[in-house]
PDB file of C-alpha atoms in Angstrom:
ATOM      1  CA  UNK A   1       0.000   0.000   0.000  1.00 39.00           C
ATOM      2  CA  UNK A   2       1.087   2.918  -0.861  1.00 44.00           C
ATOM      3  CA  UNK A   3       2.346   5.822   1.588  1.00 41.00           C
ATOM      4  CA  UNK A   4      -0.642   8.175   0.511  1.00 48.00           C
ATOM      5  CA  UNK A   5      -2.761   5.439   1.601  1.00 44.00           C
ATOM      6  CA  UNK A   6      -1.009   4.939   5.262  1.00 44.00           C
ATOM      7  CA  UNK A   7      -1.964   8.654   6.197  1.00 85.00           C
ATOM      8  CA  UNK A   8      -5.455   8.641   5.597  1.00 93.00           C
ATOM      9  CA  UNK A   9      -7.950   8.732   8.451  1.00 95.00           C
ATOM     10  CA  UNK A  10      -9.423   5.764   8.368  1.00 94.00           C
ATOM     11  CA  UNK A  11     -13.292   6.552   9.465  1.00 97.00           C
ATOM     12  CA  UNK A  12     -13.443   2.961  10.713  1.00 97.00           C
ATOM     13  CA  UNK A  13     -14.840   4.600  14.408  1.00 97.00           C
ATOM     14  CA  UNK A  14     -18.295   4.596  15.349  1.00 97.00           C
ATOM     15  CA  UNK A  15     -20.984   6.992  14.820  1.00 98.00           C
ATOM     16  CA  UNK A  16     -23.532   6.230  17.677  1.00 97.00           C
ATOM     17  CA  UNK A  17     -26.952   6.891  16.500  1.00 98.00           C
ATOM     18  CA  UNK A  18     -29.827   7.718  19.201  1.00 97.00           C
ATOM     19  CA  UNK A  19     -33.041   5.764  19.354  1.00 97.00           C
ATOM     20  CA  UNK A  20     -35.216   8.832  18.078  1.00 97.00           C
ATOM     21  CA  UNK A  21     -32.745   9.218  15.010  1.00 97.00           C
ATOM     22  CA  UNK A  22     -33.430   5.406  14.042  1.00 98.00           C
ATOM     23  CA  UNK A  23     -37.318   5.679  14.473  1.00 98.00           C
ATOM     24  CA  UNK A  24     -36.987   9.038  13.001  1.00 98.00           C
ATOM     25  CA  UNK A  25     -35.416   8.230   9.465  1.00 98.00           C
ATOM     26  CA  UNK A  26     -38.099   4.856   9.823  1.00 98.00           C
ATOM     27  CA  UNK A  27     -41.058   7.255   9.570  1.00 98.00           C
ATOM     28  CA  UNK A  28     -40.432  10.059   8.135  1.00 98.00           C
ATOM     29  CA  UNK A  29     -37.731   8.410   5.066  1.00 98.00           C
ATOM     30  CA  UNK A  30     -34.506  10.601   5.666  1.00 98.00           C
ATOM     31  CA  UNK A  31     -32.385  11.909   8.590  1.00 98.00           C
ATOM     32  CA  UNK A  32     -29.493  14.496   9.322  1.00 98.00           C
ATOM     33  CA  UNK A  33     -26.307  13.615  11.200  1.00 98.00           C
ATOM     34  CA  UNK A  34     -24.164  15.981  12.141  1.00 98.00           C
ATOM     35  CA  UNK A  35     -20.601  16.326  12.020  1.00 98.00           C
ATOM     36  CA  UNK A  36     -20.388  12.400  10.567  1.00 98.00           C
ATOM     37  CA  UNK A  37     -16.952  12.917   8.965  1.00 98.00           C
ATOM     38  CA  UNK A  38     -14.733  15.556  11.784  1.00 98.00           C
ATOM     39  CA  UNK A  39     -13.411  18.656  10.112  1.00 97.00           C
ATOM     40  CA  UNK A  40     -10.229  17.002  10.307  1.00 97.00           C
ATOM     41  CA  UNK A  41     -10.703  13.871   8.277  1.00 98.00           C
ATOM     42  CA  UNK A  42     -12.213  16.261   5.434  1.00 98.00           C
ATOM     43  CA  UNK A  43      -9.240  18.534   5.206  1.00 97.00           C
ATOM     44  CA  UNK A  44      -7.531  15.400   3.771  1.00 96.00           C
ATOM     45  CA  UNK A  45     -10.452  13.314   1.937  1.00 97.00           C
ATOM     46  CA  UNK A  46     -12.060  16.750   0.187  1.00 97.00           C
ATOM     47  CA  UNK A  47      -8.863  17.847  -1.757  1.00 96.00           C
ATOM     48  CA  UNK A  48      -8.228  14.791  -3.155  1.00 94.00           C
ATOM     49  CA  UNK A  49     -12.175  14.116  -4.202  1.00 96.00           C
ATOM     50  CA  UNK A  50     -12.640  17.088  -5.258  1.00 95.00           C
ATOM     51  CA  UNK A  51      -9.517  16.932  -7.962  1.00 94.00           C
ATOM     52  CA  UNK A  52     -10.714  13.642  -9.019  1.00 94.00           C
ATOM     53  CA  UNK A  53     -13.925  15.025 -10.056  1.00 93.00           C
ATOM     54  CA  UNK A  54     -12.525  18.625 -11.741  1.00 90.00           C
ATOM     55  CA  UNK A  55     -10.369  15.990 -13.443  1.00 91.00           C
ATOM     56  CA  UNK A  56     -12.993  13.729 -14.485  1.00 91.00           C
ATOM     57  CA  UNK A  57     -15.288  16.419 -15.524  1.00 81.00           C
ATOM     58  CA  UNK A  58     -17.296  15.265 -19.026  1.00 70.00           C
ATOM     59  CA  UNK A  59     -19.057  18.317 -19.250  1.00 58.00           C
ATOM     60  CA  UNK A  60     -17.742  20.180 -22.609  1.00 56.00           C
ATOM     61  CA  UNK A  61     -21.324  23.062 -22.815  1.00 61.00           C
ATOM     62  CA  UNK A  62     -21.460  25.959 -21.018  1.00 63.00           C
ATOM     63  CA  UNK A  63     -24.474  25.655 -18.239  1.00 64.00           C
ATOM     64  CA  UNK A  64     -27.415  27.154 -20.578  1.00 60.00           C
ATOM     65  CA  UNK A  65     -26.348  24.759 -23.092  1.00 58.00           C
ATOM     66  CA  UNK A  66     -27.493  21.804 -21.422  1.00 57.00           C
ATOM     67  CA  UNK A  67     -30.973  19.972 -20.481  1.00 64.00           C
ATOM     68  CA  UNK A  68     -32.176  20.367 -17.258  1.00 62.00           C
ATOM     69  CA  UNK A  69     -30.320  17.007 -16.179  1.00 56.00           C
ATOM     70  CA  UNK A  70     -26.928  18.480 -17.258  1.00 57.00           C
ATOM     71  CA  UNK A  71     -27.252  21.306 -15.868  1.00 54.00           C
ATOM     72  CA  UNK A  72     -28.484  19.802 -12.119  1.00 58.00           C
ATOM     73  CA  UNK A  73     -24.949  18.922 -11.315  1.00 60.00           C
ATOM     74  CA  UNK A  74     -21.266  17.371 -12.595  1.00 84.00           C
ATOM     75  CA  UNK A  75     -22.166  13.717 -11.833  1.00 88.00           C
ATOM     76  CA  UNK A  76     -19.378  10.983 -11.814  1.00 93.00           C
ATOM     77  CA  UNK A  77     -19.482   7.392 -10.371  1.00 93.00           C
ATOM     78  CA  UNK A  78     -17.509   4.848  -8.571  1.00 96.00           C
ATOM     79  CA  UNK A  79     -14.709   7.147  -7.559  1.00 97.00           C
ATOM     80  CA  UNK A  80     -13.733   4.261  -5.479  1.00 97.00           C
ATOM     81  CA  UNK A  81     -12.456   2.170  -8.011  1.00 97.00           C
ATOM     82  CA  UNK A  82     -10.160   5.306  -9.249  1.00 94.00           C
ATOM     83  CA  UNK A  83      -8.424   6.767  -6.423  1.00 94.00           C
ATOM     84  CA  UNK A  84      -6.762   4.941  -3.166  1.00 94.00           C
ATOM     85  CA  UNK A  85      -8.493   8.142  -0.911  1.00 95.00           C
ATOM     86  CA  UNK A  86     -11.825   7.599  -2.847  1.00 96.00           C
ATOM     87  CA  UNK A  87     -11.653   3.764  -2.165  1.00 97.00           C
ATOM     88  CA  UNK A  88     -11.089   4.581   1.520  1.00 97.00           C
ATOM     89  CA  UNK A  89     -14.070   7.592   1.918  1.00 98.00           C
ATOM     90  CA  UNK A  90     -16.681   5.172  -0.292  1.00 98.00           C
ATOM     91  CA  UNK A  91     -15.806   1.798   1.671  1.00 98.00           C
ATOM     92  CA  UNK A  92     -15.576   3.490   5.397  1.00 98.00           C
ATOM     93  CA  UNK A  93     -17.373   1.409   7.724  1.00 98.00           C
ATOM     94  CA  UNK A  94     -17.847   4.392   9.446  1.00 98.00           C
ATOM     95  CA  UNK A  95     -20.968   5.175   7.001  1.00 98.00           C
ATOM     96  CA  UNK A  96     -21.770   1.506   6.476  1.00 98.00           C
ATOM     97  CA  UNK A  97     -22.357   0.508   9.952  1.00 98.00           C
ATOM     98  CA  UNK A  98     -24.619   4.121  10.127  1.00 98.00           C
ATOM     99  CA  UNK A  99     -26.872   3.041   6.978  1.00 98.00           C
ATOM    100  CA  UNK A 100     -27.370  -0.780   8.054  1.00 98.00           C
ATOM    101  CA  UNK A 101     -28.471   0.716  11.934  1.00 98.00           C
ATOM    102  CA  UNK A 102     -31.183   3.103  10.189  1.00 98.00           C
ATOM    103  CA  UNK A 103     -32.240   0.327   7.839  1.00 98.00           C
ATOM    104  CA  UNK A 104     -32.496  -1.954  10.550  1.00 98.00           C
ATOM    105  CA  UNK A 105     -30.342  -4.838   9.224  1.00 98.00           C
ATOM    106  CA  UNK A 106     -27.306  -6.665   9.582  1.00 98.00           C
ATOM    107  CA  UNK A 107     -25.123  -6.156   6.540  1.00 98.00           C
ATOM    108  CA  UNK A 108     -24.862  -3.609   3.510  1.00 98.00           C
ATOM    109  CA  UNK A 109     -23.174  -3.257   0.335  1.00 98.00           C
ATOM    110  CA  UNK A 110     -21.889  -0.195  -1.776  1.00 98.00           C
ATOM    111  CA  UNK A 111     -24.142  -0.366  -4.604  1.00 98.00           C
ATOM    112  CA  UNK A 112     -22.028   2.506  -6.067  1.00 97.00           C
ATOM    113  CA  UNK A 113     -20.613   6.011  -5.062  1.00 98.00           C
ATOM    114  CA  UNK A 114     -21.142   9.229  -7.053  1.00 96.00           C
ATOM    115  CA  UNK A 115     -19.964  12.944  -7.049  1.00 95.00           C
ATOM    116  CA  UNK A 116     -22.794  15.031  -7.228  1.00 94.00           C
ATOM    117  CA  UNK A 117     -21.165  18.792  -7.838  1.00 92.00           C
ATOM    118  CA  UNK A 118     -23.634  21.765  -8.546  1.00 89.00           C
ATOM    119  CA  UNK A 119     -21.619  24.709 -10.502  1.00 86.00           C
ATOM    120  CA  UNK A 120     -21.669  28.202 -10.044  1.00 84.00           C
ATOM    121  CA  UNK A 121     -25.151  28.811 -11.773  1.00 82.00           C
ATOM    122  CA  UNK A 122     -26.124  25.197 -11.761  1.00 83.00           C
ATOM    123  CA  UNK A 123     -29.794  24.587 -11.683  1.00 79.00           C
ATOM    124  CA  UNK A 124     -32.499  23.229  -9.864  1.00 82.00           C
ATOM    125  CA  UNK A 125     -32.801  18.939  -9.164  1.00 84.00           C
ATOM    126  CA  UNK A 126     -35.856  17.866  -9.922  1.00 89.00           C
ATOM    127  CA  UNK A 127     -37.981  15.715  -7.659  1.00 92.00           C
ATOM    128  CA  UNK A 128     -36.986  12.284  -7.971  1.00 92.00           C
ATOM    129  CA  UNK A 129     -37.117   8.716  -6.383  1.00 94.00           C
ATOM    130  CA  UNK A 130     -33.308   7.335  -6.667  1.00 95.00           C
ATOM    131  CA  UNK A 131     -35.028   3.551  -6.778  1.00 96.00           C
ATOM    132  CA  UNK A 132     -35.967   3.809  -9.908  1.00 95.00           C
ATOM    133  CA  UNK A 133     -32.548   3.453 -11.410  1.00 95.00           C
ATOM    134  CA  UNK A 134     -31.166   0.231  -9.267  1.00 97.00           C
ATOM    135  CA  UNK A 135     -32.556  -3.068 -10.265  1.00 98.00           C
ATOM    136  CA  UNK A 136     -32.485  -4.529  -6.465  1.00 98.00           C
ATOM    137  CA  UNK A 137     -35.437  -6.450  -5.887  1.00 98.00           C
ATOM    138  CA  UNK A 138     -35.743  -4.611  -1.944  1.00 98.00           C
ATOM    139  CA  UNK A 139     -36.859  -1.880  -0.477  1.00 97.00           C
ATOM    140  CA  UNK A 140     -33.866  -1.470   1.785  1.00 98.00           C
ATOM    141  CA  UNK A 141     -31.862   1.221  -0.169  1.00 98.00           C
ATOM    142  CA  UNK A 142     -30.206   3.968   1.522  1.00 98.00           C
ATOM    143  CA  UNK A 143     -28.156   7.114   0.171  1.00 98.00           C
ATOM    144  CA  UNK A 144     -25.976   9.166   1.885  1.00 98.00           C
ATOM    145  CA  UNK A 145     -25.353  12.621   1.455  1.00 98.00           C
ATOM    146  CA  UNK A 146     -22.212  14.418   2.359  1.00 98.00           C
ATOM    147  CA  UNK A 147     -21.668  17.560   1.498  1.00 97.00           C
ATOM    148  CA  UNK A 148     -17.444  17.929   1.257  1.00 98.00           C
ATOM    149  CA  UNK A 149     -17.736  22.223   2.036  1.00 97.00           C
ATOM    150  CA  UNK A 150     -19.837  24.048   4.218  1.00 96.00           C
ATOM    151  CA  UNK A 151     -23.079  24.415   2.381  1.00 94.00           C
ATOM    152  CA  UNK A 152     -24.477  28.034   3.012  1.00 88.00           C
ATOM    153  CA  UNK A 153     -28.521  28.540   3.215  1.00 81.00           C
ATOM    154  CA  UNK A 154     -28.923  30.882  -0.658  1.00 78.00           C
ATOM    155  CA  UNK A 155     -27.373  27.382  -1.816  1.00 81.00           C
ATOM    156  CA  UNK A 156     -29.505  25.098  -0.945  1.00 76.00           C
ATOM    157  CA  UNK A 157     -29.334  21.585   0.410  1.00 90.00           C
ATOM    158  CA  UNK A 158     -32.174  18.773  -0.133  1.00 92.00           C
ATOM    159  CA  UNK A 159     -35.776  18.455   0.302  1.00 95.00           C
ATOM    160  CA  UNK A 160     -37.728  15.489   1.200  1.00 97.00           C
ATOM    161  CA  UNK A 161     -41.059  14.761   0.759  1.00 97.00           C
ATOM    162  CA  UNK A 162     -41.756  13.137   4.159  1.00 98.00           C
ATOM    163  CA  UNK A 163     -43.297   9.539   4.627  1.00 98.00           C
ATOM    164  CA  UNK A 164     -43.212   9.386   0.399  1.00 97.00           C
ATOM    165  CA  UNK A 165     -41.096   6.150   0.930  1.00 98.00           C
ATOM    166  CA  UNK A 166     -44.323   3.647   2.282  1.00 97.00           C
ATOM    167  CA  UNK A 167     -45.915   4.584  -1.546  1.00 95.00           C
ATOM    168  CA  UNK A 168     -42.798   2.303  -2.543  1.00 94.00           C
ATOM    169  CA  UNK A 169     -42.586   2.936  -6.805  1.00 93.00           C
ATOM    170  CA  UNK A 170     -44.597   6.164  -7.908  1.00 92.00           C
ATOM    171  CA  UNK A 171     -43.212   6.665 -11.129  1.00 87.00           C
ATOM    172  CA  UNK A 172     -41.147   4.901 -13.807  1.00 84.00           C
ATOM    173  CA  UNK A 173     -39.848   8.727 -14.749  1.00 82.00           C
ATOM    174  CA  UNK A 174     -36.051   9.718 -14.784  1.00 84.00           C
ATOM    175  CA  UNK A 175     -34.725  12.920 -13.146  1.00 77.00           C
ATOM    176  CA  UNK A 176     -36.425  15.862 -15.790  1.00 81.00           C
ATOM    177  CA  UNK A 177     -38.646  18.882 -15.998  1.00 82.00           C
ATOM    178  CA  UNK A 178     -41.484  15.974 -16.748  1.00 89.00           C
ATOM    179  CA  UNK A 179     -40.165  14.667 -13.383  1.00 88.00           C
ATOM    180  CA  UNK A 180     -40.384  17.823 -11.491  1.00 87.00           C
ATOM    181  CA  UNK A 181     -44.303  18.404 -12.698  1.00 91.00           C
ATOM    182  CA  UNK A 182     -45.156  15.052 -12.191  1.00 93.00           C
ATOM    183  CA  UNK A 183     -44.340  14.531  -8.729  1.00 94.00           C
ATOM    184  CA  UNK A 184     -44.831  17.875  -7.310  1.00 94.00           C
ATOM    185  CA  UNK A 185     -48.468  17.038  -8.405  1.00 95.00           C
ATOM    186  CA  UNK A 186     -48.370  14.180  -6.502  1.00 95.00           C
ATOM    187  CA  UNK A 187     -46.637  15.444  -3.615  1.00 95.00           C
ATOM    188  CA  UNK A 188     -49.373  18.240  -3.303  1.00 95.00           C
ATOM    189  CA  UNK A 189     -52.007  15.836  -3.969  1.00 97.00           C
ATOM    190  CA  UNK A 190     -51.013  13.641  -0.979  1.00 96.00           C
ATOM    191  CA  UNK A 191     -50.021  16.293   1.217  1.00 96.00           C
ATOM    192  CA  UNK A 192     -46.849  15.225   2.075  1.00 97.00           C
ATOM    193  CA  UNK A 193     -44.558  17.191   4.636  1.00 97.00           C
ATOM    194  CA  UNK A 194     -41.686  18.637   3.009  1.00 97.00           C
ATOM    195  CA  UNK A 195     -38.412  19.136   5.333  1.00 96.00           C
ATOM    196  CA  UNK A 196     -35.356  20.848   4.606  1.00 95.00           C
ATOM    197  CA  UNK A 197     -32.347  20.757   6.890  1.00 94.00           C
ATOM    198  CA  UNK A 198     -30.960  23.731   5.821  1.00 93.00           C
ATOM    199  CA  UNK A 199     -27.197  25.224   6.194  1.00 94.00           C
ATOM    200  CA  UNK A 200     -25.058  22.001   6.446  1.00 96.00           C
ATOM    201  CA  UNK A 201     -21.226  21.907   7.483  1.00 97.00           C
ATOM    202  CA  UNK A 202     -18.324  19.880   5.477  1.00 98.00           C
ATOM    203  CA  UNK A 203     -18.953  16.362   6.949  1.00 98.00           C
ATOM    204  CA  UNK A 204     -22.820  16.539   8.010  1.00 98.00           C
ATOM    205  CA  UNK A 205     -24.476  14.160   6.126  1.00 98.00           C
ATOM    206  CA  UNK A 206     -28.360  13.488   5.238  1.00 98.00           C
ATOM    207  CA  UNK A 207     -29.778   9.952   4.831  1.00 98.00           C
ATOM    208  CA  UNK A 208     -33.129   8.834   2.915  1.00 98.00           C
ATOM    209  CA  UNK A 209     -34.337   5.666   1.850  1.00 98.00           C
ATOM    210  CA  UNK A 210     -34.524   4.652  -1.985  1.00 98.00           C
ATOM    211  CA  UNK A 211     -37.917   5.819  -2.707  1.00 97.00           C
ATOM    212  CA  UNK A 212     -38.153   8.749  -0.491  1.00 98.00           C
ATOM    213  CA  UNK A 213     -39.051  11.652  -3.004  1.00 97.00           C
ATOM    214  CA  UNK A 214     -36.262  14.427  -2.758  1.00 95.00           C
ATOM    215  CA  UNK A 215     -34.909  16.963  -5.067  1.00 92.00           C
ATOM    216  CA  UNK A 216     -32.879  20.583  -4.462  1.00 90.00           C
ATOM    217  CA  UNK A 217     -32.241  24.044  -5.285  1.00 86.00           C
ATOM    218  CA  UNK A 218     -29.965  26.340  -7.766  1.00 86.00           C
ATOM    219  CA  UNK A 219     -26.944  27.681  -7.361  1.00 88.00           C
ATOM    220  CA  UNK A 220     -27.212  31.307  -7.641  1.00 87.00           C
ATOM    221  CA  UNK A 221     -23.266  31.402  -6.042  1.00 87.00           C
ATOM    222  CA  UNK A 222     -20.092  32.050  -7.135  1.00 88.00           C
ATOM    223  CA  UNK A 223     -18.771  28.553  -5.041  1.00 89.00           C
ATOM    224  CA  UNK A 224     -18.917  24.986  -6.651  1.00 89.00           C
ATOM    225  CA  UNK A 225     -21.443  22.903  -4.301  1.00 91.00           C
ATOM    226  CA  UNK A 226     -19.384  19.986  -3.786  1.00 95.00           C
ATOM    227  CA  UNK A 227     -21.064  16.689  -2.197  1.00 96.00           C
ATOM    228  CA  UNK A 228     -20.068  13.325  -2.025  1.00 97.00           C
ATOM    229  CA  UNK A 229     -23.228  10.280  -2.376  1.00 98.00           C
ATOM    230  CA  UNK A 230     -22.216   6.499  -1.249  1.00 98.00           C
ATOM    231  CA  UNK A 231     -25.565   4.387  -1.907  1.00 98.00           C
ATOM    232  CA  UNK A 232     -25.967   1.250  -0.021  1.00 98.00           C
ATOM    233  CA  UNK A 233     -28.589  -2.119   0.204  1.00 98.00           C
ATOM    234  CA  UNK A 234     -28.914  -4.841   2.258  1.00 98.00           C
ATOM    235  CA  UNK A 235     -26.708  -7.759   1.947  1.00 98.00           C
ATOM    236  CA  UNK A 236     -28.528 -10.791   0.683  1.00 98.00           C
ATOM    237  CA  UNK A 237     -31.022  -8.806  -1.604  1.00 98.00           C
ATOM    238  CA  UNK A 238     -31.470 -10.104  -4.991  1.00 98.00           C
ATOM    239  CA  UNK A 239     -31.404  -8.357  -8.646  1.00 98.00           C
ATOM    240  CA  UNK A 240     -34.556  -7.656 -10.185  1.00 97.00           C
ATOM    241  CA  UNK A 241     -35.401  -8.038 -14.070  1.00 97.00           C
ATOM    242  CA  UNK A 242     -35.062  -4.889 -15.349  1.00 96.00           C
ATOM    243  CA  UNK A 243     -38.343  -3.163 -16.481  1.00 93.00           C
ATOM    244  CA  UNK A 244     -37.321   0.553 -17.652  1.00 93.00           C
ATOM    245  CA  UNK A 245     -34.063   1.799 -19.767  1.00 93.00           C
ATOM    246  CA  UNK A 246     -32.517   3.414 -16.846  1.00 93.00           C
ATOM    247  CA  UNK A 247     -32.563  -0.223 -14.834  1.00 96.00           C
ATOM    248  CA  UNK A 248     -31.337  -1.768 -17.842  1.00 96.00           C
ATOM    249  CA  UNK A 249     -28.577   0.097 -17.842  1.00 96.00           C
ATOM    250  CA  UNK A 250     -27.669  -0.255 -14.316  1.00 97.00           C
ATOM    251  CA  UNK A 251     -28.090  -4.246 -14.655  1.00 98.00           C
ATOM    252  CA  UNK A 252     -25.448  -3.674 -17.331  1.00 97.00           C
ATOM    253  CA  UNK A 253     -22.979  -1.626 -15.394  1.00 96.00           C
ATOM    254  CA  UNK A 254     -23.156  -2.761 -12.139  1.00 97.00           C
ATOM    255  CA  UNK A 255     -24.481  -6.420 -12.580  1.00 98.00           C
ATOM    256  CA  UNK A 256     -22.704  -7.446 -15.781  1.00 97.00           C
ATOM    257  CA  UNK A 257     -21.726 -10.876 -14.222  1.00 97.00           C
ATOM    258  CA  UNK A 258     -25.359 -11.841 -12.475  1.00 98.00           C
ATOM    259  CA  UNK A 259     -28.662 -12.663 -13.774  1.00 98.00           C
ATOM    260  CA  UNK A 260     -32.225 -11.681 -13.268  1.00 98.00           C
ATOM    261  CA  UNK A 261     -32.933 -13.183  -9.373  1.00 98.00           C
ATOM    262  CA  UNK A 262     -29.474 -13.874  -8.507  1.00 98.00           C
ATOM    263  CA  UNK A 263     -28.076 -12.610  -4.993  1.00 98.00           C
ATOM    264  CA  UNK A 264     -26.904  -9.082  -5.793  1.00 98.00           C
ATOM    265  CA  UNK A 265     -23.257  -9.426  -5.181  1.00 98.00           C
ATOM    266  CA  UNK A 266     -19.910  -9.060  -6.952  1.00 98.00           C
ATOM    267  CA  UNK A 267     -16.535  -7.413  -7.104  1.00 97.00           C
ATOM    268  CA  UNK A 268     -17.762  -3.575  -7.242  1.00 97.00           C
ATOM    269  CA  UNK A 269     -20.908  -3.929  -5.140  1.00 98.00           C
ATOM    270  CA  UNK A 270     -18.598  -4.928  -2.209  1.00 98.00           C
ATOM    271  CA  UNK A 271     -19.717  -5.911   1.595  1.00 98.00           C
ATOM    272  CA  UNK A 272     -18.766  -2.878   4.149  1.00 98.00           C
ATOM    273  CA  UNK A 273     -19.862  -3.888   6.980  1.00 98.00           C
ATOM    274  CA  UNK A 274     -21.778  -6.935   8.485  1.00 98.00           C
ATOM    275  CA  UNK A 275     -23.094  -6.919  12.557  1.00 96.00           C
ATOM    276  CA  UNK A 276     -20.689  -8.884  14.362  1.00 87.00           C
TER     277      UNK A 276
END
């Protein structure tokens, strides 16, 4: 291993979680933690990420070029499979041991990491269920949310559409202005609560389940919103047959070895943690 890899913190340490956060993020589909990665351990891991990602940037349009996907956010996946610092910030058992104890089970698996950065100018994210995309045949899904710099209230962090996750799959539609329409009519049909944490520091994190309906703000600021996502699922689940494009192409990326019903497991869905 290499000497880079030797000095980085290895978020291996508990996060202890209280009784009211557990039963919290069980009803209402999503939770804040505070102060999950110390300011410390992000003056290393941030740098590093956050290079990875300027260098791994596809976008070649100027912001008003692109569709309203494009311009949500710079969006890259499995950074862990790039970078030694990545690999150690996506696989922390840290995080996994935090997203099995809100889901309520024993063991989870990376299902895959992704860089969500929203430029200077950078619109809106629609509303959105993340299940849609995975072909995981379970509802126990989790995403974290970690912003890597403070995130200041005129930038906006996420909205959640309380409760949302019992109405399991609402709509087949990908993240888009049809998206956005859609499911704000249905959020205002059912009357569902809608909670935003607010200001969030380097290292506070958010949690929500797969299906929990979500989406965020602009960036009317001259700073790059920079957030790291790690998405996780119970160990043992099985894959599901694919029955949209976007799960299709999923299957194909991160399942290219399994079949339709097979144990969803492999190389680059790895197990992080598993109760002892």
């Amino acid at each position: 291993m290499s000497n880079e890899a030797v000095k980085l913190p290895e978020l291996s340490s508990d996060y202890s979680l209280t009784v009211e956060q557990i039963s919290g993020y069980k009803r209402n589909g999503h939770t804040m933690l505070r102060q999950v990665v110390t300011p410390e351990e992000m003056s290393i891991y941030r740098p590093v990420i956050a290079n990875l990602v300027k260098e791994l940037n596809y976008h070649s349009k100027p912001i008003h070029e692109r569709d309203t996907y494009g311009k949500a956010f710079i969006q890259i996946g499995n950074l862990w499979l790039k970078h030694e610092a990545a690999r150690r910030y996506t696989l922390a058992r840290r995080f996994a041991k935090i997203a099995a104890e809100l889901m309520g089970v024993d063991g989870v698996r990376i299902y895959h990491d992704q860089a969500l950065f929203k430029e200077p100018g950078g619109g809106h994210t629609p509303w959105h269920q993340d299940q849609i995309y995975w072909p995981l045949d379970t509802d126990n899904t989790i995403t974290m949310w970690m912003p890597l710099v403070p995130i200041l209230p005129e930038v906006g962090t996420m909205s959640f559409a309380s409760g949302s996750q019992e109405a399991g799959y609402i709509s087949k539609l990908v993240i888009s202005d049809e998206s956005h329409r859609t499911l704000q009519q249905y959020i205002d049909g059912k009357g569902f609560d809608i909670v935003n944490y607010g200001a969030m520091a380097a290292g506070d994190a958010t949690f929500h389940a797969g299906w929990t309906l979500h989406s965020a703000p602009g960036n009317p600021t001259e700073s790059m919103r920079e957030v790291m996502t790690i998405i996780y699922y119970a160990d043992g689940a099985r894959t599901l047959e694919p029955d949209s494009n976007a799960r299709r192409s999923d299957f194909a990326t991160v399942f290219p070895d399994l079949k339709p019903g097979d144990i969803a497991a492999n190389d680059i869905t790895p197990l992080v943690y598993k109760k002892a």
